[in-house]
Each structure stands twice: as C-alpha cells, then as structure tokens.
Amino acid sequence: MRILLISSAFNSLTQRVYAELGDRGHRVAVELALEEGSFGQAVYRHRPDLVIAPMLRTAIPEEVWSAHTCLIVHPGPVGDRGPSSLDRAITDGEQRWGVTVLQASGVMDAGDVWAFAECVLPPAGKSDVYRSEVSDAALTAVLLAVERFASGSFVPRPQSSGRSRPYLAQPERRIDWAADDTSTVLCKLRAADSQPGVLDDLLGGEWFLHGGHPEDDLRGLPGELVATRTGAVCRGTVDGAVWIPELRPRRRPGGPATFKLPAVQALGSRLPDVPEVPVPLRLPDGRRTWSDVRYREEGSVGLLQFSFPGGAMSTDHCRRLLSAYRFACSRPTGVLVLGGTRDFFSNGIHLNVIEAAADPAAESWANINAMDDLVEAVLRTTDRITVSALGGNASAGGVMLALAADEVWCREGVVLNPHYRLMGLYGSEFWTYSLPRRVGARQAARLLERALPVSAAAAERMGLIDRVVPAGPSEFAGEILRLAARLAALPALASRIADKKAASAAVQLVAHRERELARMRRNFFDPDEPYHALRSAFVRKVEPTGTPGHLLASGGPDLTSSRA
Ligand code: COA
C-alpha cells in the first residue's frame, strides 16, 4: 500500500511507524505538517491509499479527511480526547492506559475507532513511557488498523461517548512545595518530563524542572536544595526528597529560546553551599535513590547500566561511564553487558552542554574525545565477551558505542539512527571500523547517506545487530540478564574469548580514530561548517521550514537487505 505519514515532527513514534510499515513492504512517505493548508498539497502530491498521523498537533482539514481515509494515533483509550492525554493520565496516577487509532473527522479525537491497544503506565517520565509502552501499544494498534483497512471489509466503530480534557497548562502543573507530598511531586514532574517541564521559582529565578526521581534517605525543608549528585539537585518535600536532573531557565519576553542543562550547570553561581552526595556504583538492595550509572553482578555476568536524559552524553558522563567500565572490567565476569535500561541507550555527544559552553568547538572536541576513549575501551576489551543491550533507541555516536561490543541486542521496537550528517558531522566513535565490519562497506555508506531510521528487525536482517529481544520495556533488564547468563554458561565461551584476543592484535584502531578525528576537528573548529548552526537550531527546537529533503527523497525504507 502507499501510505502517507503526516506528522508535526519526525519524532520517535513517527520514525518507528515509518520503519515498521516499510519493513512490511508498504511504500511509506512522510510529510511534516508545519503550515496550515499544507496538508492538501501533500496528499495530492503523494496520492496515498491511506493517510496516518502518528503525532499531529493540528486538525486535518475537511477537504482531506472527506476525500481520503485519515487515521489519527491518539495516546489515550477510546473516548479520551484532548491534547494532554498522557500528561493527565500520569498526573492522575493511572496504571493502565492505551492508544486508539481513529478516523479523522470534524471533531478532534471523536472519529470512528479502527483499533485500540492497551498498555501499562509504569512510574516513569512521560517521554520515556511515550517512547516505550505507548510506542509499543501504538504500533500494535496501527498495524491492526492498516490490516483492517487493507481487508476492505472492516467497518470502524463509532464512539458512543467521549471526554475531552483541556491542555494541561503550567498553573495546574505547579508544585505546592508546602503541601504536595513526595508522590504528588513525582507525578507532576513525571507528567511534564521531558516537555514542557514544571515551572517553578528557585534561588531567585524562574525555571522549568525536568525529570523527577525518588530519594529515600536525604531530607530537607520543602522546596529547599539539600544536595547535588553528578549534576542533579535534590530538593526536600513535606515527607521526603526528590532528585531533579535538569533545569531550563524561563525564556525572557523577547529573549532567545532557552534549553535544558544538567541542573548544577544551569544554576551556576546561584547554587548554594550544599553537599555533593555520591552513591556507590553498586547500590545496596532496597535503596531508592537516583544515579545515572550503576553496576550489578549476577554469577559471571556484569551489568553496567546507564541512563542519561535524552540519551545525551556530555564529557563528564563519558568520563564517569568509562571509569565505571574500568571497574566492571576489574571484576571476575565472563560476560559484561552495557545498558539494559529503559528508554534511550545513547544519542551521542551532549549538544546542549556543548551549546552552553564558553567555547563550543573546544567542548565538542573534549566531548568526542571522551566518547572515543569510552568506545575504545570497549573495543579493546579482550578478556571477556561484551554485549550492548538497547532497551530503547539510539542514534549517531550512540549507535556506534553499541557496535563496539561483541554482540548487540535490541529490544523489539527499538529504532536506530546510524548516521551523523543531519548534524553536519563526519562522525567518530570508530564507526569507520565498526559499521563496515558489521554490514559491509556499501550498506554502511548507504545508512550514513540516507540518514533514515532503521527498525530493530531490519537492523538484525542486515547484520547491524545480533539479536532482537521480545520483552516489555520494564522486563527488558531481567530478560537480558537471563540471556547473558546463558551466554556466559556456554562451554565455548573461553575459546571465543581467546579467538577474540588473538584477532584484536591485527586491528588498527589508532589509525581509525586519528582519521575520524581529523575530519571532526574540521567540523568543530571551522566556523563555516554547518554543525554550529545545526546544533544551535536542534537545542533550541527551531522548527524546520519544510519537510527535510532526506525524508522527501526517501519514499519509504527498503534497508532490509542482508550484508552488502
Ligand atoms: N544532545 C542533547 N540532547 C539530545 C541529544 C544530544 N545528542 N539527542 C537527543 N537529545 C534530546 C532532545 O533535544 C530531546 O530533548 P527534549 O526531551 O527536551 O525534547 C530528547 O533528547 C529526545 O530527542 P528527540 O529529538 O525529541 O527524540 P526523537 O526520538 O524525535 O529523535 C534523535 C531522536 C536521536 C533522532 C534526535 O534527537 C537527534 O537527531 N539527536 C541528535 C543526535 C546527534 O546528532 N548526536 C550528536 C552526534 S554523535
């Protein structure tokens, strides 16, 4: 079928729908709905059999939905309506939710129902849940709706009733530090994470708070800062405390757009004299506190887990993860797993921290070197088998970090963006070694040039990854440990490690790194390179003026061939 995706952004869900429909042989095109009135022309241009809107902030005009079947993906159960469905579900403490695919009509979210899929709502941030449970349910519902449409005989069911709830604006999101208990504070923070954040007053400024995690030990006056930890701040509540990893200053009227930063960096000199309270890498059982890098061991399997907001890895993140990696390598394990957490694995260097630096080119350079040090350490590990376990999406250098391991396992539903050019970068992280090694030179060049998302299934077919793991987002870590234990118990493990060690001597890693970094140096330090303007637009979320050329040219993914 010819399917046109209309979306307000080529966001994670649109990418996944695009990749997974393409996997199933559909010819998929994408148009961003950026201007009023652009829908009609887009639909006319593509002449699709079916229009699907995975994430649309505006209404589809009548001349379009009356002439074509247009299916809207609504992140809420049947009858739920409004622009803040997921935010309100999390605020209300719902434990089960769902995604409805309904036909566009004259009333927003009120059209006939083509499919519905249920999901759980775990205690996690909204965008994490959106990219995980909600994304899984959305794909189930979209694929069912497409199948039903293709059958030609399915009659969508009218909604008998509906409840439209308004946009969840800041006054309703506001935290009353003197009255809200910890669970209420966490619900409010999670419902606003990662966008729009919760607007709050702190240390004489107005900030959007991004992210919220429970703390079981520290205490302080409600709303007051009580501690810091690796860039995050801890604030007291009436009955406990919470960790907030990132802050964004409120934009001044007429001022430039602001962007999120690690909280400690955002506060800068305003930060009062509070203690930095570290936690051990191996957190004792039963502790409930926040940390972005953790290590645990089960038998001869080590699991090094990390989770950075937006998957962005600053120089500091890379260095701390490298030091944790070295610790993990000092342990007597046969298999070392990297990742295994929910949501993003990694999206490469931290563009926001770079943008905020006094010298962004120098910070870019520091960041890519720190990232390369980490990737090189993984590539040089010869005394055990390493596994990258991706519970969520990865892009650019984050994909290449994953490929440094001996095996790459992805949760079903993961989307990979193995390319750099949309950020104006040549790329590093040893991609010139890892990518062709896995998929061949021709496919590697194609992935980089097309700059399109690839589903986990397609990635496995082309040899980019080794295994697709069918598991829910919250079950992924347990499943990974089980699979890793099986790998560690294989009688052939010792000979595999010996073979790996013998083969490693022939690899010219230094030459790969030097060649890549010579190109990256130009990208960073030449002011005429597009990277600086692209980065600035990315962190400030400047909308593109039209559908990007690489999407228009794509006409649907067909990256499913095996090794080129
Ligand atoms: N640095 C800083 N922030 C990043 C980031 C990076 N490398 N990659 C993603 N993020 C942030 C986004 O700004 C966004 O922030 P928000 O939660 O405040 O909105 C969040 O992570 C999620 O990203 P978003 O773009 O909304 O997700 P998506 O699923 O629509 O798209 C990507 C995912 C990875 C394709 C897109 O984020 C991207 O292109 N990232 C940049 C990758 C890159 O070029 N890295 C540098 C080269 S190694």
mmCIF file of N, CA and C in Angstrom, residues 355 532-543:
data_model
loop_
_atom_site.group_PDB
_atom_site.id
_atom_site.type_symbol
_atom_site.label_atom_id
_atom_site.label_comp_id
_atom_site.label_asym_id
_atom_site.label_seq_id
_atom_site.Cartn_x
_atom_site.Cartn_y
_atom_site.Cartn_z
ATOM 1 N N GLU A 355 26.493 23.510 23.483
ATOM 2 C CA GLU A 355 25.962 24.825 23.095
ATOM 3 C C GLU A 355 26.150 25.848 24.207
ATOM 4 N N HIS A 532 27.635 24.114 13.616
ATOM 5 C CA HIS A 532 27.289 25.056 14.681
ATOM 6 C C HIS A 532 25.849 25.571 14.540
ATOM 7 N N ALA A 533 25.449 25.890 13.319
ATOM 8 C CA ALA A 533 24.073 26.372 13.109
ATOM 9 C C ALA A 533 23.069 25.227 13.317
ATOM 10 N N LEU A 534 23.417 24.031 12.859
ATOM 11 C CA LEU A 534 22.512 22.888 13.029
ATOM 12 C C LEU A 534 22.324 22.553 14.503
ATOM 13 N N ARG A 535 23.442 22.607 15.252
ATOM 14 C CA ARG A 535 23.367 22.317 16.689
ATOM 15 C C ARG A 535 22.518 23.360 17.411
ATOM 16 N N SER A 536 22.760 24.625 17.085
ATOM 17 C CA SER A 536 22.008 25.693 17.729
ATOM 18 C C SER A 536 20.504 25.509 17.471
ATOM 19 N N ALA A 537 20.129 25.198 16.231
ATOM 20 C CA ALA A 537 18.708 25.009 15.901
ATOM 21 C C ALA A 537 18.151 23.789 16.632
ATOM 22 N N PHE A 538 18.955 22.730 16.738
ATOM 23 C CA PHE A 538 18.494 21.500 17.397
ATOM 24 C C PHE A 538 18.198 21.748 18.877
ATOM 25 N N VAL A 539 19.133 22.380 19.579
ATOM 26 C CA VAL A 539 18.918 22.520 21.033
ATOM 27 C C VAL A 539 17.798 23.520 21.319
ATOM 28 N N ARG A 540 17.601 24.484 20.424
ATOM 29 C CA ARG A 540 16.539 25.482 20.642
ATOM 30 C C ARG A 540 15.222 25.057 20.012
ATOM 31 N N LYS A 541 15.207 23.865 19.460
ATOM 32 C CA LYS A 541 13.996 23.270 18.862
ATOM 33 C C LYS A 541 13.375 24.177 17.808
ATOM 34 N N VAL A 542 14.215 24.722 16.936
ATOM 35 C CA VAL A 542 13.718 25.543 15.831
ATOM 36 C C VAL A 542 13.050 24.609 14.823
ATOM 37 N N GLU A 543 11.788 24.915 14.490
ATOM 38 C CA GLU A 543 11.057 24.052 13.543
ATOM 39 C C GLU A 543 11.644 24.171 12.158
#
